[in-house]
Tab-separated table of C-alpha atoms in Angstrom:
chain	number	residue	atom	x	y	z
A	275	UNK	CA	-5.411	2.653	22.705
A	276	UNK	CA	-2.008	3.112	21.543
A	277	UNK	CA	1.650	2.172	21.723
A	278	UNK	CA	3.277	1.000	25.151
A	279	UNK	CA	6.689	-0.322	26.068
A	280	UNK	CA	8.317	-2.016	24.298
A	281	UNK	CA	7.552	0.219	21.752
A	282	UNK	CA	9.554	3.448	21.844
A	283	UNK	CA	9.462	7.431	21.792
A	284	UNK	CA	7.171	9.691	22.937
A	285	UNK	CA	3.872	8.120	21.562
A	286	UNK	CA	4.384	5.242	23.942
A	287	UNK	CA	5.394	7.387	26.966
A	288	UNK	CA	2.283	9.833	26.605
A	289	UNK	CA	-0.289	7.099	26.325
A	290	UNK	CA	1.604	5.271	29.021
A	291	UNK	CA	1.282	8.648	31.239
A	292	UNK	CA	-1.960	9.567	30.535
A	293	UNK	CA	-3.237	5.682	31.886
A	294	UNK	CA	-0.997	6.770	35.107
A	295	UNK	CA	-2.757	9.983	35.513
A	296	UNK	CA	-6.395	9.006	34.576
A	297	UNK	CA	-5.818	5.864	37.263
A	298	UNK	CA	-4.456	8.255	39.736
A	299	UNK	CA	-7.570	10.367	39.258
A	300	UNK	CA	-9.831	7.173	40.485
A	301	UNK	CA	-10.790	6.021	36.666
A	302	UNK	CA	-10.212	2.289	36.295
A	303	UNK	CA	-7.841	2.104	33.220
A	304	UNK	CA	-6.932	-0.102	30.812
A	305	UNK	CA	-4.354	0.182	27.925
A	306	UNK	CA	-4.731	-1.683	24.709
A	307	UNK	CA	-1.587	-1.636	22.767
A	308	UNK	CA	-0.044	-3.511	19.907
A	309	UNK	CA	2.316	-7.005	19.591
A	310	UNK	CA	3.081	-5.848	16.170
A	311	UNK	CA	2.220	-2.068	15.326
A	312	UNK	CA	3.297	-1.531	11.788
A	313	UNK	CA	4.974	-3.518	8.659
A	314	UNK	CA	8.612	-2.732	9.026
A	315	UNK	CA	8.270	-0.962	5.365
A	316	UNK	CA	5.826	1.680	6.785
A	317	UNK	CA	8.260	1.996	9.695
A	318	UNK	CA	11.951	1.986	8.566
A	319	UNK	CA	13.471	2.776	12.288
A	320	UNK	CA	13.649	0.268	14.677
A	321	UNK	CA	10.179	-0.157	16.668
A	322	UNK	CA	11.029	-0.757	20.133
A	323	UNK	CA	13.422	-0.870	23.092
A	324	UNK	CA	14.492	-3.348	25.581
A	325	UNK	CA	13.958	-1.291	28.646
A	326	UNK	CA	10.932	0.921	29.378
A	327	UNK	CA	11.820	4.693	29.469
A	328	UNK	CA	9.014	4.840	32.107
A	329	UNK	CA	7.121	3.312	34.918
A	330	UNK	CA	4.448	0.547	32.348
A	331	UNK	CA	1.064	0.790	33.399
A	332	UNK	CA	-0.019	-2.675	34.945
A	333	UNK	CA	-3.245	-2.529	32.830
A	334	UNK	CA	-1.580	-3.146	29.733
A	335	UNK	CA	-2.777	-5.276	27.160
A	336	UNK	CA	-0.422	-6.612	23.916
A	337	UNK	CA	-3.480	-8.539	21.571
A	338	UNK	CA	-3.705	-6.506	18.821
A	339	UNK	CA	-1.535	-7.362	15.341
A	340	UNK	CA	-1.659	-5.380	11.793
A	341	UNK	CA	-1.866	-8.566	10.594
A	342	UNK	CA	-4.319	-9.968	12.168
A	343	UNK	CA	-7.427	-7.942	11.192
A	344	UNK	CA	-10.218	-10.283	12.397
A	345	UNK	CA	-8.944	-9.245	16.093
A	346	UNK	CA	-9.727	-5.556	15.479
A	347	UNK	CA	-13.164	-5.979	15.424
A	348	UNK	CA	-13.257	-8.882	18.188
A	349	UNK	CA	-11.421	-6.255	19.874
A	350	UNK	CA	-13.965	-3.575	19.848
A	351	UNK	CA	-17.099	-5.935	21.219
A	352	UNK	CA	-14.777	-6.066	23.986
A	353	UNK	CA	-14.322	-2.876	24.808
A	354	UNK	CA	-17.788	-1.987	24.542
A	355	UNK	CA	-18.800	-4.627	26.849
A	356	UNK	CA	-15.816	-3.186	29.531
A	357	UNK	CA	-15.294	0.581	28.583
A	358	UNK	CA	-17.256	3.603	29.322
A	359	UNK	CA	-14.724	5.629	27.270
A	360	UNK	CA	-11.937	4.476	24.852
A	361	UNK	CA	-9.848	6.778	23.452
A	362	UNK	CA	-7.843	5.781	20.097
A	363	UNK	CA	-4.399	7.809	19.916
A	364	UNK	CA	-3.899	8.687	16.649
A	365	UNK	CA	-0.160	9.416	15.265
A	366	UNK	CA	-0.895	8.090	11.610
A	367	UNK	CA	-3.548	7.040	8.958
A	368	UNK	CA	-2.014	4.153	8.863
A	369	UNK	CA	-3.684	3.247	11.859
A	370	UNK	CA	-7.027	4.215	10.813
A	371	UNK	CA	-7.888	0.622	9.417
A	372	UNK	CA	-7.842	-0.948	12.111
A	373	UNK	CA	-9.403	1.921	14.410
A	374	UNK	CA	-12.156	1.620	11.884
A	375	UNK	CA	-12.503	-2.327	12.402
A	376	UNK	CA	-12.806	-1.929	16.181
A	377	UNK	CA	-14.784	1.155	16.105
A	378	UNK	CA	-17.348	-0.771	14.222
A	379	UNK	CA	-17.420	-3.638	16.651
A	380	UNK	CA	-17.680	-0.725	19.473
A	381	UNK	CA	-20.892	0.148	17.709
A	382	UNK	CA	-22.339	-3.375	17.084
A	383	UNK	CA	-23.360	-3.549	20.771
A	384	UNK	CA	-25.566	-0.609	22.052
A	385	UNK	CA	-24.062	-0.170	25.587
A	386	UNK	CA	-23.291	3.763	24.971
A	387	UNK	CA	-19.513	3.318	25.021
A	388	UNK	CA	-18.182	6.282	23.976
A	389	UNK	CA	-14.936	7.038	21.461
A	390	UNK	CA	-12.249	9.737	21.710
A	391	UNK	CA	-10.087	10.320	18.845
A	392	UNK	CA	-6.753	12.014	20.260
A	393	UNK	CA	-4.915	13.366	17.616
A	394	UNK	CA	-1.152	13.864	18.109
A	395	UNK	CA	-1.241	14.381	14.058
A	396	UNK	CA	-4.645	15.042	12.545
A	397	UNK	CA	-2.891	14.616	9.239
A	398	UNK	CA	0.545	13.608	8.585
A	399	UNK	CA	3.408	16.574	7.945
A	400	UNK	CA	4.305	14.649	4.870
A	401	UNK	CA	0.912	13.923	3.313
A	402	UNK	CA	0.110	10.819	0.581
A	403	UNK	CA	-3.223	11.030	-1.252
A	404	UNK	CA	-5.175	8.900	0.661
A	405	UNK	CA	-4.571	10.471	4.095
A	406	UNK	CA	-7.059	12.624	3.887
A	407	UNK	CA	-9.656	10.094	2.675
A	408	UNK	CA	-8.677	7.986	5.813
A	409	UNK	CA	-8.897	10.827	8.333
A	410	UNK	CA	-12.088	12.016	7.364
A	411	UNK	CA	-13.724	8.525	7.729
A	412	UNK	CA	-12.020	8.096	11.536
A	413	UNK	CA	-13.108	11.852	12.453
A	414	UNK	CA	-16.355	11.725	11.226
A	415	UNK	CA	-17.504	8.376	13.229
A	416	UNK	CA	-15.682	9.335	16.716
A	417	UNK	CA	-18.000	10.630	19.762
A	418	UNK	CA	-15.319	13.597	20.611
A	419	UNK	CA	-11.968	14.494	18.893
A	420	UNK	CA	-9.088	16.163	20.852
A	421	UNK	CA	-6.350	18.050	19.201
A	422	UNK	CA	-3.241	19.306	20.860
A	423	UNK	CA	-3.839	23.076	19.043
A	424	UNK	CA	-6.257	25.359	17.757
A	425	UNK	CA	-4.279	25.030	14.195
A	426	UNK	CA	-4.784	21.101	14.430
A	427	UNK	CA	-8.471	21.924	15.879
A	428	UNK	CA	-9.574	23.763	12.561
A	429	UNK	CA	-7.978	21.147	10.659
A	430	UNK	CA	-9.953	18.437	12.258
A	431	UNK	CA	-12.930	20.761	12.184
A	432	UNK	CA	-12.615	20.712	8.324
A	433	UNK	CA	-12.270	17.210	8.021
A	434	UNK	CA	-15.434	16.278	10.546
A	435	UNK	CA	-18.155	18.428	8.348
A	436	UNK	CA	-21.092	20.037	9.572
A	437	UNK	CA	-23.027	19.398	12.688
A	438	UNK	CA	-20.266	17.414	14.303
A	439	UNK	CA	-19.488	18.370	17.867
A	440	UNK	CA	-15.959	20.691	17.441
A	441	UNK	CA	-12.990	19.185	18.893
A	442	UNK	CA	-11.909	20.214	21.831
A	443	UNK	CA	-8.236	21.445	22.467
A	444	UNK	CA	-5.562	20.824	25.415
A	445	UNK	CA	-1.747	21.516	24.797
A	446	UNK	CA	0.337	18.142	25.056
A	447	UNK	CA	1.169	17.729	28.391
A	448	UNK	CA	5.057	16.844	29.272
A	449	UNK	CA	5.892	13.199	28.883
A	450	UNK	CA	8.972	13.264	29.464
A	451	UNK	CA	11.638	9.853	29.224
A	452	UNK	CA	13.277	9.228	32.368
A	453	UNK	CA	17.125	9.262	31.408
A	454	UNK	CA	18.640	9.996	35.116
A	455	UNK	CA	18.429	13.588	35.455
A	456	UNK	CA	21.145	15.705	33.780
A	457	UNK	CA	24.807	15.926	34.087
A	458	UNK	CA	27.375	18.415	35.228
A	459	UNK	CA	29.338	19.571	31.478
A	460	UNK	CA	32.154	21.701	31.015
A	461	UNK	CA	32.551	24.900	31.986
A	462	UNK	CA	31.602	27.911	29.514
A	463	UNK	CA	30.427	27.664	25.790
A	464	UNK	CA	30.625	24.171	24.262
A	465	UNK	CA	31.021	25.355	20.744
A	466	UNK	CA	28.608	22.705	20.298
A	467	UNK	CA	24.851	22.118	18.891
A	468	UNK	CA	22.554	19.780	18.799
A	469	UNK	CA	19.566	18.542	17.099
A	470	UNK	CA	17.470	15.541	18.486
A	471	UNK	CA	14.799	13.535	16.980
A	472	UNK	CA	13.864	11.732	13.980
A	473	UNK	CA	15.026	13.214	10.989
A	474	UNK	CA	12.372	14.016	7.907
A	475	UNK	CA	12.529	16.737	5.530
A	476	UNK	CA	9.441	18.741	7.734
A	477	UNK	CA	12.352	18.917	10.687
A	478	UNK	CA	13.728	21.583	8.621
A	479	UNK	CA	17.768	19.846	9.437
A	480	UNK	CA	18.961	20.881	5.811
A	481	UNK	CA	17.821	24.343	6.933
A	482	UNK	CA	20.358	24.083	9.962
A	483	UNK	CA	23.132	22.830	7.755
A	484	UNK	CA	22.950	26.311	5.996
A	485	UNK	CA	22.651	28.202	8.736
A	486	UNK	CA	25.628	26.539	10.544
A	487	UNK	CA	27.491	27.709	7.220
A	488	UNK	CA	26.148	31.073	7.382
A	489	UNK	CA	25.314	31.845	11.237
A	490	UNK	CA	27.564	30.233	13.362
A	491	UNK	CA	31.539	30.783	14.158
A	492	UNK	CA	33.612	28.515	12.261
A	493	UNK	CA	34.716	26.500	15.387
A	494	UNK	CA	31.051	25.632	16.473
A	495	UNK	CA	29.885	22.048	15.554
A	496	UNK	CA	26.801	20.133	15.266
A	497	UNK	CA	25.687	16.596	16.115
A	498	UNK	CA	22.226	15.564	14.456
A	499	UNK	CA	21.267	12.768	16.320
A	500	UNK	CA	18.282	10.297	15.392
A	501	UNK	CA	16.834	7.898	12.720
A	502	UNK	CA	17.376	9.190	9.584
A	503	UNK	CA	14.011	7.879	7.509
A	504	UNK	CA	15.848	8.770	4.541
A	505	UNK	CA	19.405	7.633	5.036
A	506	UNK	CA	22.198	10.149	5.739
A	507	UNK	CA	23.421	10.312	2.196
A	508	UNK	CA	21.485	13.673	1.149
A	509	UNK	CA	22.577	16.189	4.443
A	510	UNK	CA	26.114	14.105	3.979
A	511	UNK	CA	26.574	15.917	0.807
A	512	UNK	CA	24.708	19.091	1.595
A	513	UNK	CA	26.898	19.399	3.988
A	514	UNK	CA	29.919	18.649	2.201
A	515	UNK	CA	28.778	21.153	-0.383
A	516	UNK	CA	28.528	24.003	2.182
A	517	UNK	CA	31.998	23.666	3.257
A	518	UNK	CA	30.527	22.110	6.688
A	519	UNK	CA	31.207	18.215	6.572
A	520	UNK	CA	34.192	18.266	9.320
A	521	UNK	CA	32.133	20.363	11.875
A	522	UNK	CA	28.726	17.768	11.448
A	523	UNK	CA	28.153	14.379	13.211
A	524	UNK	CA	25.531	12.683	12.053
A	525	UNK	CA	24.336	10.020	14.184
A	526	UNK	CA	21.830	7.783	12.704
A	527	UNK	CA	19.728	5.598	15.087
A	528	UNK	CA	17.420	5.635	17.815
A	529	UNK	CA	19.076	7.705	20.953
A	530	UNK	CA	18.499	5.523	24.207
A	531	UNK	CA	17.406	7.415	27.310
A	532	UNK	CA	20.762	6.449	28.818
A	533	UNK	CA	22.631	8.710	26.485
A	534	UNK	CA	20.704	11.489	26.271
A	535	UNK	CA	22.310	13.244	29.388
A	536	UNK	CA	25.894	13.588	28.007
A	537	UNK	CA	24.525	14.141	24.546
A	538	UNK	CA	22.478	17.697	26.136
A	539	UNK	CA	25.482	18.585	28.383
A	540	UNK	CA	27.823	18.767	25.744
A	541	UNK	CA	25.760	21.438	23.790
A	542	UNK	CA	25.068	24.770	23.601
A	543	UNK	CA	21.873	24.845	22.748
A	544	UNK	CA	19.094	22.024	21.090
A	545	UNK	CA	18.386	23.423	17.584
A	546	UNK	CA	14.556	22.769	16.644
A	547	UNK	CA	14.559	24.150	12.917
A	548	UNK	CA	10.961	22.575	12.018
A	549	UNK	CA	9.589	23.974	8.618
A	550	UNK	CA	6.172	22.808	10.229
A	551	UNK	CA	5.227	21.334	13.623
A	552	UNK	CA	2.467	19.722	15.737
A	553	UNK	CA	3.718	19.488	19.251
A	554	UNK	CA	7.150	18.183	20.551
A	555	UNK	CA	8.602	17.070	23.587
A	556	UNK	CA	12.065	18.753	22.876
A	557	UNK	CA	12.010	22.048	24.213
A	558	UNK	CA	11.133	20.738	27.855
A	559	UNK	CA	13.392	17.652	27.446
A	560	UNK	CA	16.308	20.541	26.769
A	561	UNK	CA	15.080	22.282	29.332
A	562	UNK	CA	14.897	19.391	31.726
A	563	UNK	CA	18.552	19.221	31.222
A	564	UNK	CA	19.378	22.859	31.874
A	565	UNK	CA	19.794	23.525	28.011
A	566	UNK	CA	18.203	26.132	26.209
A	567	UNK	CA	16.592	25.916	23.183
A	568	UNK	CA	16.837	27.381	19.182
A	569	UNK	CA	13.606	27.001	17.605
A	570	UNK	CA	11.496	27.978	15.059
A	571	UNK	CA	7.935	29.417	15.707
A	572	UNK	CA	6.314	26.526	13.523
A	573	UNK	CA	3.429	24.767	15.616
A	574	UNK	CA	3.487	24.936	19.304
A	575	UNK	CA	7.271	25.339	19.722
A	576	UNK	CA	7.224	28.955	20.534
A	577	UNK	CA	4.719	28.480	23.275
A	578	UNK	CA	7.675	26.342	25.736
A	579	UNK	CA	10.364	28.978	24.682
A	580	UNK	CA	10.845	32.123	26.823
A	581	UNK	CA	12.516	34.264	23.726
A	582	UNK	CA	15.567	36.108	25.430
A	583	UNK	CA	15.234	34.273	28.662
A	584	UNK	CA	15.772	30.482	28.076
A	585	UNK	CA	16.011	30.429	24.405
A	586	UNK	CA	15.576	32.223	20.739
A	587	UNK	CA	12.974	31.865	18.429
A	588	UNK	CA	13.110	32.408	14.328
A	589	UNK	CA	11.028	32.056	11.357
A	590	UNK	CA	10.118	28.723	10.343
A	591	UNK	CA	11.451	27.713	6.751
A	592	UNK	CA	14.113	30.638	6.482
A	593	UNK	CA	17.613	29.494	6.746
A	594	UNK	CA	18.997	33.121	6.896
A	595	UNK	CA	16.672	33.767	9.953
A	596	UNK	CA	17.965	30.975	11.904
A	597	UNK	CA	21.466	31.691	11.040
A	598	UNK	CA	20.780	35.351	12.289
A	599	UNK	CA	19.322	33.408	15.521
A	600	UNK	CA	22.457	31.467	15.626
A	601	UNK	CA	24.831	34.325	15.573
A	602	UNK	CA	22.837	36.209	18.212
A	603	UNK	CA	23.292	32.836	20.529
A	604	UNK	CA	27.003	33.272	19.921
A	605	UNK	CA	27.162	36.790	20.978
A	606	UNK	CA	29.589	37.309	23.500
A	607	UNK	CA	28.332	35.799	26.868
A	608	UNK	CA	24.656	34.870	25.319
A	609	UNK	CA	25.056	31.051	25.707
A	610	UNK	CA	25.359	30.956	28.843
A	611	UNK	CA	23.017	33.587	30.086
A	612	UNK	CA	20.446	31.662	28.414
A	613	UNK	CA	21.677	28.888	30.196
A	614	UNK	CA	20.974	30.202	33.476
A	615	UNK	CA	17.608	31.315	32.540
A	616	UNK	CA	16.734	27.209	31.803
A	617	UNK	CA	13.913	26.254	34.320
A	618	UNK	CA	12.217	22.516	34.244
A	619	UNK	CA	8.536	22.459	33.634
A	620	UNK	CA	6.424	21.521	36.205
A	621	UNK	CA	3.943	18.629	34.286
A	622	UNK	CA	1.400	18.332	37.013
A	623	UNK	CA	-0.785	21.279	36.105
A	624	UNK	CA	-0.498	20.636	32.139
A	625	UNK	CA	-1.809	16.900	33.512
A	626	UNK	CA	-4.589	18.124	35.217
A	627	UNK	CA	-5.546	20.450	32.574
A	628	UNK	CA	-5.451	17.351	29.785
A	629	UNK	CA	-6.919	15.025	31.758
A	630	UNK	CA	-10.233	17.526	32.427
A	631	UNK	CA	-10.637	18.451	28.367
A	632	UNK	CA	-9.954	14.689	27.355
A	633	UNK	CA	-12.765	13.771	29.365
A	634	UNK	CA	-15.060	16.523	28.347
A	635	UNK	CA	-14.333	15.672	24.776
């Protein structure tokens, strides 16, 4: 149960790819998705795309709506009759009221259906007071929990309380958009850096602007491409204050898959200056297009970067250390040496292990 096309982004791709992988293992799989997932006020960016970013799963239904809570419990009753296992993909506590109602519907019939919470985020990076209570209420009622890192498992365990099964941990597997593959960029250094993704405070773009001012040569430019949830004004003002506004392009709006190859081809490196992280696809996405990565050691980012081979690492929340990494990137020949070390990820082993751990949850 989770987002699927026409919803966009990594959540929809992961839900769909998981269904495909489980189907390939011989399981009968359906996706319960949404015709209306969130009120617009809770998601300021565009929620859907016109073209699928991968192959949709044939067993996908779009019957759930945030404004029809009467349908949540009925869906749970139906799933109790149809399914051995229900996997709730958890991205935000906003989903929890619907999930609790669906869970109540499942439990209203004594069919033995198991319910697993697959937690992309146990708690949000930027939390409200109610988020802990909502997440605790869900995690204490499900039969199993899967998280994507030991840190997230520890967080979930604290919410679940005593005498509950321990969360299962499995690294988030690759679920990359179909971009048509890399395109050939110019030879040599591009003198250009790229940040890609939703722009929120925990992603550290403000730190990247400070590091650009202090650690990159004066002719190196930066593109920040993605949805700016708080608007561009604050970051544009910071760039002006730092004297780098003429080198910074703030490209506000979702980047469709068809535009990604050209963006990657223009960059010497993708920079991921996260203060905190759970898991992200952007290291693998950059490597899929032949581009090295400069990332912080937040969350699982460092697990996907071979430091000094296909990228560089620095401390999270530290603009000075990020500036050091950018200085190192632009040492003579270093950017091209790192580019030569990039290899695309093989998703198959990750998905085999992931499916196994999920089914054991």
